[in-house]
Short mmCIF file of N, CA and C in Angstrom, two decimals:
data_model
loop_
_atom_site.label_atom_id
_atom_site.label_comp_id
_atom_site.label_asym_id
_atom_site.label_seq_id
_atom_site.Cartn_x
_atom_site.Cartn_y
_atom_site.Cartn_z
N MET A 1 29.57 153.12 93.70
CA MET A 1 31.20 153.66 93.44
C MET A 1 31.50 153.14 92.90
N ASN A 2 32.82 153.03 92.21
CA ASN A 2 32.72 152.14 90.29
C ASN A 2 34.62 152.48 90.66
N VAL A 3 35.75 152.84 91.34
CA VAL A 3 36.94 152.56 91.10
C VAL A 3 37.16 152.26 90.68
N THR A 4 37.96 151.73 89.46
CA THR A 4 38.88 151.73 88.56
C THR A 4 40.66 151.90 89.01
N ALA A 5 40.78 151.03 89.65
CA ALA A 5 42.80 151.44 90.06
C ALA A 5 43.52 151.44 88.23
N ILE A 6 44.72 151.95 87.66
CA ILE A 6 45.47 152.54 86.61
C ILE A 6 46.35 150.93 86.82
N GLY A 7 46.07 149.48 85.92
CA GLY A 7 46.88 149.10 85.53
C GLY A 7 46.87 148.52 86.86
N SER A 8 45.03 148.35 87.26
CA SER A 8 44.28 147.60 87.73
C SER A 8 44.25 145.76 86.64
N ALA A 9 43.12 144.56 87.34
CA ALA A 9 42.77 143.58 86.00
C ALA A 9 42.08 143.87 85.30
N SER A 10 40.47 145.00 86.64
CA SER A 10 39.43 145.71 85.44
C SER A 10 39.98 146.95 85.27
N ALA A 11 41.49 147.53 84.21
CA ALA A 11 41.62 148.63 83.97
C ALA A 11 41.12 147.97 82.46
N VAL A 12 40.28 149.58 81.39
CA VAL A 12 39.51 149.31 80.50
C VAL A 12 40.70 149.55 79.29
N SER A 13 41.89 150.79 79.49
CA SER A 13 42.34 151.18 78.28
C SER A 13 43.67 150.49 77.99
N PRO A 14 43.50 150.19 76.79
CA PRO A 14 45.28 149.94 76.34
C PRO A 14 46.46 150.22 77.66
N GLU A 15 46.44 151.04 77.42
CA GLU A 15 47.52 151.45 78.76
C GLU A 15 47.21 151.22 79.95
N GLU A 16 46.96 150.56 80.27
CA GLU A 16 46.89 150.55 81.89
C GLU A 16 46.68 148.73 81.78
N ARG A 17 46.16 148.88 81.00
CA ARG A 17 46.86 146.75 80.31
C ARG A 17 47.49 147.03 80.29
N ALA A 18 48.59 147.82 79.74
CA ALA A 18 50.07 147.81 79.20
C ALA A 18 50.52 147.57 80.44
N LEU A 19 50.67 149.17 81.55
CA LEU A 19 51.10 149.07 82.61
C LEU A 19 51.31 147.86 83.50
N ARG A 20 49.69 147.29 83.67
CA ARG A 20 50.15 145.77 84.21
C ARG A 20 50.86 145.14 84.59
N SER A 21 50.65 144.71 82.49
CA SER A 21 51.48 143.28 82.74
C SER A 21 53.21 143.87 82.28
N LEU A 22 53.20 145.12 81.74
CA LEU A 22 54.43 145.48 82.09
C LEU A 22 55.04 145.25 84.03
N TYR A 23 53.77 146.27 84.76
CA TYR A 23 54.37 145.39 86.32
C TYR A 23 55.35 143.91 86.83
N LEU A 24 53.17 143.23 85.96
CA LEU A 24 53.70 142.03 86.21
C LEU A 24 54.96 141.22 85.48
N GLU A 25 55.19 141.74 84.46
CA GLU A 25 56.40 140.89 83.84
C GLU A 25 57.96 141.18 84.99
N HIS A 26 57.82 142.59 85.08
CA HIS A 26 59.39 142.94 84.94
C HIS A 26 59.07 143.09 86.65
N GLY A 27 58.54 143.94 87.52
CA GLY A 27 57.97 143.66 89.05
C GLY A 27 59.28 143.74 89.49
N PRO A 28 58.87 142.15 90.16
CA PRO A 28 59.62 141.80 91.23
C PRO A 28 61.32 142.11 90.63
N ALA A 29 61.70 141.61 89.16
CA ALA A 29 62.84 141.60 89.36
C ALA A 29 63.42 143.16 89.87
N LEU A 30 62.75 144.40 88.93
CA LEU A 30 63.31 145.51 89.83
C LEU A 30 63.56 144.90 90.89
N TYR A 31 62.06 145.11 91.27
CA TYR A 31 61.54 145.37 93.09
C TYR A 31 63.33 144.87 93.37
N SER A 32 63.19 143.84 92.97
CA SER A 32 64.25 142.88 94.19
C SER A 32 65.70 143.83 93.58
N TYR A 33 66.10 144.62 92.87
CA TYR A 33 67.52 144.87 92.23
C TYR A 33 67.58 146.36 92.72
N VAL A 34 66.71 147.42 92.94
CA VAL A 34 66.42 148.26 93.63
C VAL A 34 65.91 148.31 95.66
N LEU A 35 65.94 146.83 95.98
CA LEU A 35 66.25 146.93 97.74
C LEU A 35 67.57 146.40 97.75
N ARG A 36 68.10 145.41 96.79
CA ARG A 36 69.56 145.73 97.31
C ARG A 36 70.42 146.51 97.01
N MET A 37 70.41 147.76 96.02
CA MET A 37 71.25 148.94 95.82
C MET A 37 70.30 149.39 97.22
N LEU A 38 69.13 149.74 97.69
CA LEU A 38 69.21 150.31 99.29
C LEU A 38 69.19 149.47 100.76
N ASP A 39 70.11 148.66 100.36
CA ASP A 39 70.33 147.83 101.49
C ASP A 39 68.90 147.15 102.26
N TRP A 40 68.13 146.85 101.80
CA TRP A 40 66.79 146.38 102.22
C TRP A 40 66.13 146.83 102.53
N ASP A 41 65.72 148.54 102.91
CA ASP A 41 64.48 149.51 103.22
C ASP A 41 63.53 149.66 101.64
N THR A 42 62.86 148.27 101.91
CA THR A 42 61.65 148.19 101.57
C THR A 42 60.82 149.18 101.24
N HIS A 43 60.25 149.88 101.74
CA HIS A 43 59.92 152.16 101.49
C HIS A 43 60.28 152.38 100.39
N ARG A 44 61.97 152.67 100.71
CA ARG A 44 62.38 153.83 99.60
C ARG A 44 62.23 152.53 98.19
N ALA A 45 62.70 151.33 97.93
CA ALA A 45 62.28 150.30 97.35
C ALA A 45 61.16 150.75 96.10
N GLU A 46 60.01 150.19 97.17
CA GLU A 46 58.16 150.25 96.87
C GLU A 46 58.37 151.61 96.05
N ASP A 47 59.04 153.06 96.25
CA ASP A 47 58.94 154.43 95.96
C ASP A 47 59.43 154.56 94.46
N VAL A 48 60.46 153.75 94.76
CA VAL A 48 61.54 153.77 93.73
C VAL A 48 61.02 152.92 92.17
N LEU A 49 60.41 151.92 92.97
CA LEU A 49 59.34 150.15 91.55
C LEU A 49 58.88 151.56 91.25
N GLN A 50 57.42 152.17 91.75
CA GLN A 50 56.72 152.66 91.93
C GLN A 50 56.96 154.61 90.68
N GLU A 51 58.01 155.38 91.35
CA GLU A 51 59.01 155.64 89.98
C GLU A 51 58.58 156.23 88.58
N THR A 52 59.30 154.98 89.26
CA THR A 52 59.95 154.04 87.28
C THR A 52 59.28 153.31 86.68
N LEU A 53 57.75 153.10 87.43
CA LEU A 53 56.61 153.05 86.46
C LEU A 53 56.10 153.82 86.14
N LEU A 54 55.91 155.01 86.86
CA LEU A 54 55.61 156.12 86.12
C LEU A 54 55.66 156.33 85.56
N ARG A 55 57.28 157.03 85.37
CA ARG A 55 58.14 157.88 84.50
C ARG A 55 57.67 156.78 83.10
N CYS A 56 57.85 155.31 82.93
CA CYS A 56 57.60 154.12 82.31
C CYS A 56 56.17 155.59 81.71
N TRP A 57 54.76 155.35 82.54
CA TRP A 57 53.73 155.75 81.84
C TRP A 57 53.67 156.78 80.85
N ASN A 58 54.69 157.83 81.98
CA ASN A 58 54.70 159.65 81.19
C ASN A 58 55.26 159.41 79.50
N ASN A 59 56.72 159.05 79.87
CA ASN A 59 57.40 158.28 78.50
C ASN A 59 56.47 157.47 76.98
N GLY A 60 55.54 156.75 77.62
CA GLY A 60 55.19 155.93 77.12
C GLY A 60 56.05 154.49 76.42
N ASN A 61 56.76 154.38 77.44
CA ASN A 61 57.67 153.14 77.38
C ASN A 61 56.58 151.97 77.78
N LEU A 62 55.76 151.37 77.45
CA LEU A 62 54.88 150.13 78.39
C LEU A 62 55.16 149.03 77.23
N THR A 63 55.51 149.27 75.86
CA THR A 63 55.24 147.62 75.52
C THR A 63 57.20 147.70 74.40
N ASP A 64 57.24 147.13 74.11
CA ASP A 64 59.24 146.65 73.71
C ASP A 64 58.87 146.48 71.99
N ALA A 65 58.45 147.84 71.67
CA ALA A 65 57.95 148.66 69.75
C ALA A 65 59.30 148.77 70.22
N GLU A 66 59.66 148.84 68.75
CA GLU A 66 60.18 149.59 67.82
C GLU A 66 61.76 149.33 68.17
N GLY A 67 62.63 148.21 68.44
CA GLY A 67 63.29 147.57 69.32
C GLY A 67 63.60 147.88 69.57
N MET A 68 62.92 148.86 71.11
CA MET A 68 63.78 149.48 72.29
C MET A 68 63.28 147.83 73.52
N ALA A 69 64.45 148.12 74.34
CA ALA A 69 64.36 146.92 75.15
C ALA A 69 63.91 147.87 76.57
N ILE A 70 62.59 147.60 77.04
CA ILE A 70 62.21 148.01 77.97
C ILE A 70 63.20 147.99 79.40
N ARG A 71 63.32 146.67 79.41
CA ARG A 71 63.67 146.07 81.10
C ARG A 71 65.04 146.86 81.23
N PRO A 72 66.30 146.68 80.36
CA PRO A 72 67.76 147.59 80.91
C PRO A 72 67.36 149.53 80.71
N TRP A 73 65.87 149.70 79.96
CA TRP A 73 65.55 151.20 80.42
C TRP A 73 64.95 151.45 82.07
N MET A 74 64.12 151.15 82.60
CA MET A 74 63.11 150.48 83.68
C MET A 74 64.24 150.00 84.73
N PHE A 75 65.75 149.20 84.83
CA PHE A 75 66.53 149.04 85.02
C PHE A 75 67.85 150.39 85.57
N ARG A 76 68.54 151.40 84.41
CA ARG A 76 68.18 152.26 84.54
C ARG A 76 67.78 153.70 85.00
N VAL A 77 67.12 153.86 84.60
CA VAL A 77 66.14 154.91 85.63
C VAL A 77 65.81 154.38 87.41
N ALA A 78 65.26 153.52 87.03
CA ALA A 78 65.32 152.87 88.79
C ALA A 78 67.00 152.84 90.04
N ARG A 79 67.65 152.81 88.80
CA ARG A 79 69.74 153.21 89.32
C ARG A 79 69.62 154.52 89.57
N ASN A 80 69.33 155.23 88.56
CA ASN A 80 69.57 156.95 88.55
C ASN A 80 68.42 156.93 89.50
N LEU A 81 67.59 156.81 89.46
CA LEU A 81 66.59 157.66 91.07
C LEU A 81 67.17 156.75 92.11
N VAL A 82 67.23 155.93 92.70
CA VAL A 82 68.78 155.58 93.59
C VAL A 82 69.57 156.52 93.55
N ILE A 83 70.65 156.37 92.92
CA ILE A 83 71.40 157.94 93.04
C ILE A 83 71.01 159.37 93.02
N ASP A 84 70.10 159.18 92.61
CA ASP A 84 69.32 161.27 93.08
C ASP A 84 69.35 161.46 94.36
N ALA A 85 68.24 160.41 94.94
CA ALA A 85 68.45 160.20 96.19
C ALA A 85 69.44 160.15 97.04
N HIS A 86 70.01 159.43 96.48
CA HIS A 86 71.74 159.00 97.55
C HIS A 86 72.03 160.48 97.91
N ARG A 87 71.75 161.32 96.79
CA ARG A 87 73.11 162.42 96.68
C ARG A 87 72.45 163.95 97.10
N THR A 88 70.92 163.50 97.11
CA THR A 88 69.78 164.74 97.95
C THR A 88 69.95 164.22 99.33
N ARG A 89 69.71 163.34 99.30
CA ARG A 89 70.05 163.24 100.59
C ARG A 89 71.95 163.30 100.73
N MET A 90 72.28 163.56 100.52
CA MET A 90 74.47 163.98 100.89
C MET A 90 74.30 165.13 101.07
N ALA A 91 73.24 165.96 100.89
CA ALA A 91 73.87 167.51 100.30
C ALA A 91 72.77 168.16 101.61
N ARG A 92 72.17 167.98 102.15
CA ARG A 92 71.33 168.34 103.07
C ARG A 92 71.29 167.20 104.59
N PRO A 93 70.92 167.93 105.66
CA PRO A 93 72.07 167.79 106.81
C PRO A 93 71.22 166.80 106.61
N LEU A 94 71.74 165.79 107.99
CA LEU A 94 71.51 164.47 108.08
C LEU A 94 70.29 164.19 109.17
N GLU A 95 69.45 163.67 108.62
CA GLU A 95 68.19 163.23 109.16
C GLU A 95 68.12 162.40 110.42
N ILE A 96 67.52 162.37 111.40
CA ILE A 96 67.67 161.90 112.51
C ILE A 96 66.19 161.10 112.86
N SER A 97 65.95 159.87 113.18
CA SER A 97 64.95 159.57 113.87
C SER A 97 64.07 160.54 114.78
N GLY A 98 62.87 159.71 115.02
CA GLY A 98 61.49 160.60 115.84
C GLY A 98 62.47 159.94 117.18
N THR A 99 63.50 159.07 117.50
CA THR A 99 63.13 158.37 119.56
C THR A 99 64.56 159.40 119.72
N VAL A 100 65.73 159.56 118.16
CA VAL A 100 66.87 160.46 119.03
C VAL A 100 66.59 161.91 119.58
N TRP A 101 65.24 162.37 118.05
CA TRP A 101 64.90 163.66 119.02
C TRP A 101 64.36 163.64 119.97
N LEU A 102 63.17 162.86 119.64
CA LEU A 102 62.71 162.68 121.29
C LEU A 102 63.44 162.65 122.41
N GLY A 103 64.29 161.60 122.64
CA GLY A 103 65.46 162.01 123.82
C GLY A 103 65.84 163.11 124.38
N ASP A 104 66.66 163.28 122.43
CA ASP A 104 67.55 165.00 122.72
C ASP A 104 66.44 165.85 123.85
N VAL A 105 65.29 166.12 122.80
CA VAL A 105 64.30 167.51 124.30
C VAL A 105 64.06 166.55 125.25
N HIS A 106 63.75 165.34 125.81
CA HIS A 106 64.14 164.52 127.13
C HIS A 106 65.59 165.27 128.23
N SER A 107 66.56 164.88 127.76
CA SER A 107 67.29 165.84 128.39
C SER A 107 67.71 167.23 128.15
N GLU A 108 67.36 167.63 127.02
CA GLU A 108 66.87 169.36 128.09
C GLU A 108 66.55 170.23 128.49
N VAL A 109 64.98 169.26 128.59
CA VAL A 109 63.96 169.42 129.13
C VAL A 109 65.00 168.89 130.71
N ASP A 110 64.94 167.95 130.71
CA ASP A 110 66.00 167.88 132.57
C ASP A 110 66.65 168.92 132.54
N ASP A 111 67.49 168.71 131.86
CA ASP A 111 68.53 170.64 131.69
C ASP A 111 68.00 172.10 132.83
N ILE A 112 66.82 171.38 131.58
CA ILE A 112 66.10 172.97 132.15
C ILE A 112 65.70 173.06 133.35
N GLU A 113 64.79 171.99 133.73
CA GLU A 113 64.37 171.06 135.37
C GLU A 113 65.77 171.78 135.95
N ARG A 114 66.92 171.19 136.17
CA ARG A 114 67.94 171.44 136.92
C ARG A 114 68.05 173.02 136.90
N MET A 115 68.42 173.57 136.01
CA MET A 115 68.71 175.13 136.35
C MET A 115 67.37 175.78 136.70
N LEU A 116 66.07 175.54 136.55
CA LEU A 116 65.36 177.07 137.05
C LEU A 116 65.30 175.76 139.08
N SER A 117 65.55 174.62 139.03
CA SER A 117 65.28 173.98 140.51
C SER A 117 65.89 174.72 140.90
N SER A 118 67.78 174.71 140.63
CA SER A 118 68.42 175.66 141.38
C SER A 118 68.50 177.20 141.64
N MET A 119 67.29 177.60 140.35
CA MET A 119 67.57 179.03 141.15
C MET A 119 66.60 178.88 141.83
N VAL A 120 65.46 178.26 141.80
CA VAL A 120 64.30 178.47 142.88
C VAL A 120 65.00 178.56 144.67
N LEU A 121 65.76 177.18 144.53
CA LEU A 121 66.85 176.76 145.73
C LEU A 121 67.57 178.07 146.62
N HIS A 122 68.23 178.94 145.56
CA HIS A 122 69.77 179.39 145.45
C HIS A 122 68.70 180.93 146.33
N LYS A 123 67.35 181.47 145.31
CA LYS A 123 66.75 182.30 146.10
C LYS A 123 65.78 181.36 147.51
N ALA A 124 65.14 181.57 147.64
CA ALA A 124 64.83 180.19 149.10
C ALA A 124 66.04 180.33 149.91
N LEU A 125 67.18 180.58 149.45
CA LEU A 125 68.36 179.80 150.29
C LEU A 125 68.70 181.03 151.27
N GLN A 126 68.33 182.34 150.12
CA GLN A 126 68.54 183.99 150.75
C GLN A 126 67.25 183.96 151.31
N MET A 127 66.53 183.40 151.35
CA MET A 127 65.58 184.37 152.23
C MET A 127 66.13 183.50 153.81
N LEU A 128 66.54 182.91 154.34
CA LEU A 128 67.54 182.19 155.40
C LEU A 128 68.11 183.15 156.15
N THR A 129 68.41 182.40 157.37
CA THR A 129 69.38 183.32 158.21
C THR A 129 70.62 183.52 158.28
N PRO A 130 71.65 183.94 158.01
CA PRO A 130 72.76 184.20 157.79
C PRO A 130 73.06 182.29 158.82
N ALA A 131 72.42 182.27 160.09
CA ALA A 131 73.68 180.82 161.30
C ALA A 131 72.52 179.67 159.65
N HIS A 132 71.59 180.17 159.76
CA HIS A 132 70.65 178.68 159.20
C HIS A 132 71.53 178.47 157.93
N ARG A 133 71.69 179.80 156.47
CA ARG A 133 72.40 178.74 156.29
C ARG A 133 73.91 178.28 155.68
N GLU A 134 74.70 178.56 157.00
CA GLU A 134 75.98 178.59 157.55
C GLU A 134 75.38 177.20 157.75
N VAL A 135 74.71 176.56 158.41
CA VAL A 135 75.09 175.30 158.75
C VAL A 135 74.27 174.35 157.92
N LEU A 136 74.03 174.50 157.24
CA LEU A 136 73.50 173.99 156.17
C LEU A 136 74.28 173.36 155.19
N TRP A 137 75.31 174.97 154.44
CA TRP A 137 75.94 174.96 154.08
C TRP A 137 77.54 173.62 154.18
N ALA A 138 77.49 173.76 156.02
CA ALA A 138 78.06 173.03 156.34
C ALA A 138 77.92 171.41 156.02
N THR A 139 77.10 171.17 156.04
CA THR A 139 76.12 169.63 156.64
C THR A 139 75.83 168.81 155.43
N PHE A 140 74.66 169.71 154.79
CA PHE A 140 74.74 169.27 153.06
C PHE A 140 75.43 169.02 152.13
N PHE A 141 75.13 170.48 151.84
CA PHE A 141 76.24 171.17 150.58
C PHE A 141 78.20 171.21 151.11
N ALA A 142 78.29 170.65 151.47
CA ALA A 142 79.91 170.53 152.38
C ALA A 142 80.00 169.04 152.43
N ASP A 143 78.76 167.93 152.27
CA ASP A 143 78.61 166.95 152.21
C ASP A 143 79.32 166.39 154.09
N CYS A 144 79.35 166.80 154.99
CA CYS A 144 80.03 166.68 156.45
C CYS A 144 78.99 166.15 157.15
N THR A 145 79.43 165.24 158.48
CA THR A 145 78.47 164.86 159.78
C THR A 145 78.58 165.95 159.84
N THR A 146 77.73 166.13 161.14
CA THR A 146 77.67 167.27 162.28
C THR A 146 78.70 167.20 162.89
N GLN A 147 79.69 166.82 163.18
CA GLN A 147 80.12 166.06 164.06
C GLN A 147 81.39 166.93 163.68
N GLN A 148 81.55 166.89 162.50
CA GLN A 148 82.57 167.43 161.59
C GLN A 148 81.93 169.07 161.16
N ALA A 149 80.96 169.62 160.97
CA ALA A 149 80.25 171.32 161.16
C ALA A 149 80.40 171.88 161.97
N ALA A 150 80.23 170.88 163.88
CA ALA A 150 80.42 171.55 164.53
C ALA A 150 81.56 171.79 164.97
N ASN A 151 82.34 171.16 164.79
CA ASN A 151 84.13 171.47 165.01
C ASN A 151 85.12 172.39 163.71
N LYS A 152 83.80 172.49 162.50
CA LYS A 152 84.01 173.49 161.53
C LYS A 152 83.94 175.28 161.57
N LEU A 153 83.04 174.64 162.46
CA LEU A 153 81.71 175.85 162.31
C LEU A 153 81.87 176.91 164.29
N GLY A 154 82.75 175.55 165.02
CA GLY A 154 82.48 176.20 166.38
C GLY A 154 82.05 175.76 166.98
N ILE A 155 80.57 175.09 167.06
CA ILE A 155 79.64 175.06 168.37
C ILE A 155 79.33 173.68 168.32
N PRO A 156 78.62 173.54 169.40
CA PRO A 156 78.72 172.11 169.44
C PRO A 156 77.35 171.55 169.10
N GLN A 157 77.85 170.07 168.75
CA GLN A 157 76.62 169.24 167.69
C GLN A 157 75.05 168.93 167.93
N GLY A 158 74.76 169.71 168.95
CA GLY A 158 73.28 169.84 169.30
C GLY A 158 73.22 171.04 168.80
N THR A 159 73.47 171.86 168.26
CA THR A 159 73.56 173.01 167.96
C THR A 159 73.11 172.75 166.97
N VAL A 160 74.07 172.32 166.12
CA VAL A 160 74.49 172.29 164.35
C VAL A 160 72.85 171.71 164.19
N LYS A 161 72.30 170.18 165.29
CA LYS A 161 71.60 169.57 164.90
C LYS A 161 70.87 169.73 165.15
N SER A 162 69.78 171.43 165.85
CA SER A 162 69.33 171.53 166.07
C SER A 162 68.09 172.63 164.75
N ARG A 163 70.08 173.36 164.15
CA ARG A 163 70.28 174.97 163.70
C ARG A 163 69.68 173.70 162.48
N VAL A 164 70.04 173.11 162.04
CA VAL A 164 69.53 172.28 161.09
C VAL A 164 68.01 172.11 160.66
N TYR A 165 67.14 170.94 161.99
CA TYR A 165 66.64 171.37 161.85
C TYR A 165 65.03 172.26 161.62
N TYR A 166 65.87 173.85 162.19
CA TYR A 166 64.45 174.76 162.31
C TYR A 166 65.15 175.43 160.31
N ALA A 167 66.43 174.86 160.31
CA ALA A 167 66.38 175.68 158.73
C ALA A 167 65.84 174.47 157.71
N LEU A 168 65.90 173.59 157.80
CA LEU A 168 64.87 173.17 156.73
C LEU A 168 63.87 173.14 156.88
N ARG A 169 63.01 173.36 158.07
CA ARG A 169 61.88 173.79 158.11
C ARG A 169 61.41 175.64 157.66
N SER A 170 62.54 176.04 157.63
CA SER A 170 62.14 177.86 157.48
C SER A 170 62.29 177.44 155.68
N LEU A 171 63.65 176.47 155.12
CA LEU A 171 64.19 176.24 153.47
C LEU A 171 62.48 176.05 152.71
N GLY A 172 61.45 174.82 153.30
CA GLY A 172 60.84 174.67 153.32
C GLY A 172 59.32 175.26 152.83
N LEU A 173 59.82 176.28 154.23
CA LEU A 173 58.51 176.95 154.01
C LEU A 173 59.09 178.38 152.86
N ALA A 174 60.18 178.81 152.71
CA ALA A 174 60.42 179.29 151.77
C ALA A 174 60.19 178.19 149.77
N LEU A 175 60.80 177.98 150.38
CA LEU A 175 60.71 177.11 148.42
C LEU A 175 58.37 176.97 148.65
N ARG A 176 57.96 176.95 149.76
CA ARG A 176 56.40 177.02 149.09
C ARG A 176 56.19 178.66 148.18
N GLU A 177 56.87 179.83 149.83
CA GLU A 177 55.89 181.33 148.96
C GLU A 177 57.11 180.76 147.62
N HIS A 178 57.58 180.16 147.38
CA HIS A 178 58.11 179.63 145.58
C HIS A 178 57.50 179.03 144.63
N GLY A 179 56.18 178.77 145.44
CA GLY A 179 55.52 177.67 144.46
C GLY A 179 56.65 176.26 144.51
N VAL A 180 57.28 175.21 145.28
CA VAL A 180 57.45 174.33 145.11
C VAL A 180 56.68 173.31 146.41
N VAL A 181 56.28 172.47 146.16
CA VAL A 181 55.53 171.77 147.13
C VAL A 181 56.42 171.16 147.77
N VAL A 182 56.20 171.47 148.53
CA VAL A 182 57.47 170.58 149.69
C VAL A 182 57.02 169.54 150.98
N GLU A 183 57.31 168.72 150.59
CA GLU A 183 57.12 167.52 151.82
C GLU A 183 57.64 167.59 152.93
N ASP A 184 56.90 167.91 154.46
CA ASP A 184 57.03 167.69 155.48
C ASP A 184 57.51 166.63 156.29
N ALA A 185 59.43 166.43 155.26
CA ALA A 185 59.73 165.77 155.49
C ALA A 185 60.35 165.80 157.46
N TRP A 186 60.09 166.21 157.46
CA TRP A 186 61.30 166.40 159.27
C TRP A 186 59.91 166.91 160.51
N GLU A 187 58.44 166.90 159.67
CA GLU A 187 58.18 166.66 160.96
C GLU A 187 57.46 165.23 160.86
N GLU A 188 57.41 165.23 163.17
CA GLU A 188 56.94 163.72 162.65
C GLU A 188 55.62 163.09 163.02
N THR A 189 55.24 162.75 162.93
CA THR A 189 54.49 161.67 162.29
C THR A 189 53.94 160.81 162.95
N GLU A 190 52.40 160.34 163.74
CA GLU A 190 51.81 159.27 163.79
C GLU A 190 51.99 157.97 163.92
N PRO A 191 52.98 157.25 164.33
CA PRO A 191 53.03 155.85 163.27
C PRO A 191 51.90 155.08 162.91
N ASP A 192 51.29 154.53 162.28
CA ASP A 192 50.58 153.66 161.82
C ASP A 192 50.23 152.43 162.34
N VAL A 193 49.00 152.54 163.38
CA VAL A 193 48.97 151.12 164.50
C VAL A 193 47.84 150.08 164.12
N ALA A 194 48.65 148.68 164.44
CA ALA A 194 47.42 147.77 163.73
C ALA A 194 46.66 147.65 164.46
N CYS A 195 45.39 147.07 164.10
CA CYS A 195 43.93 146.94 165.53
C CYS A 195 44.40 144.58 165.40
#
């Protein structure tokens, strides 16, 4: 398969050879000019250079014939392309990079996950007896010690401890009924004994 790119060294037509020589003669200077205008964005500078050469090709301005200076014309076209692109970007909403968008998605997912978890926990708490719910509110949610909760509820400290134990077990069962995987942290396990 024989493929010839426009402007390549193996170009056959005189227009293709002219485009190549135009690129070799003016391309580096035009590229640096555009690169400075675009704050060193190499990808956009290459696009502008390519579009400038394409417009040269389409207009047939491939040589310095008839007294027209090609270089100033190419620089003016490139400058106008940069200005047009800037105006277009300013008229559109702000573009964001992929990482920023991804971070926003993760934070939204975290917020949704937190909201759903609180709804499930609220439903599971409603399934507990009033005494168990009361002791959990007094200890975990009000961040009180067992002694402070006992004083607040008017019951002995030992009763608070046992109610918390059974309330957590009941809460674990209620959460399982709602599809939440719960570790049985309150159940005592056999310690590992090394031989």
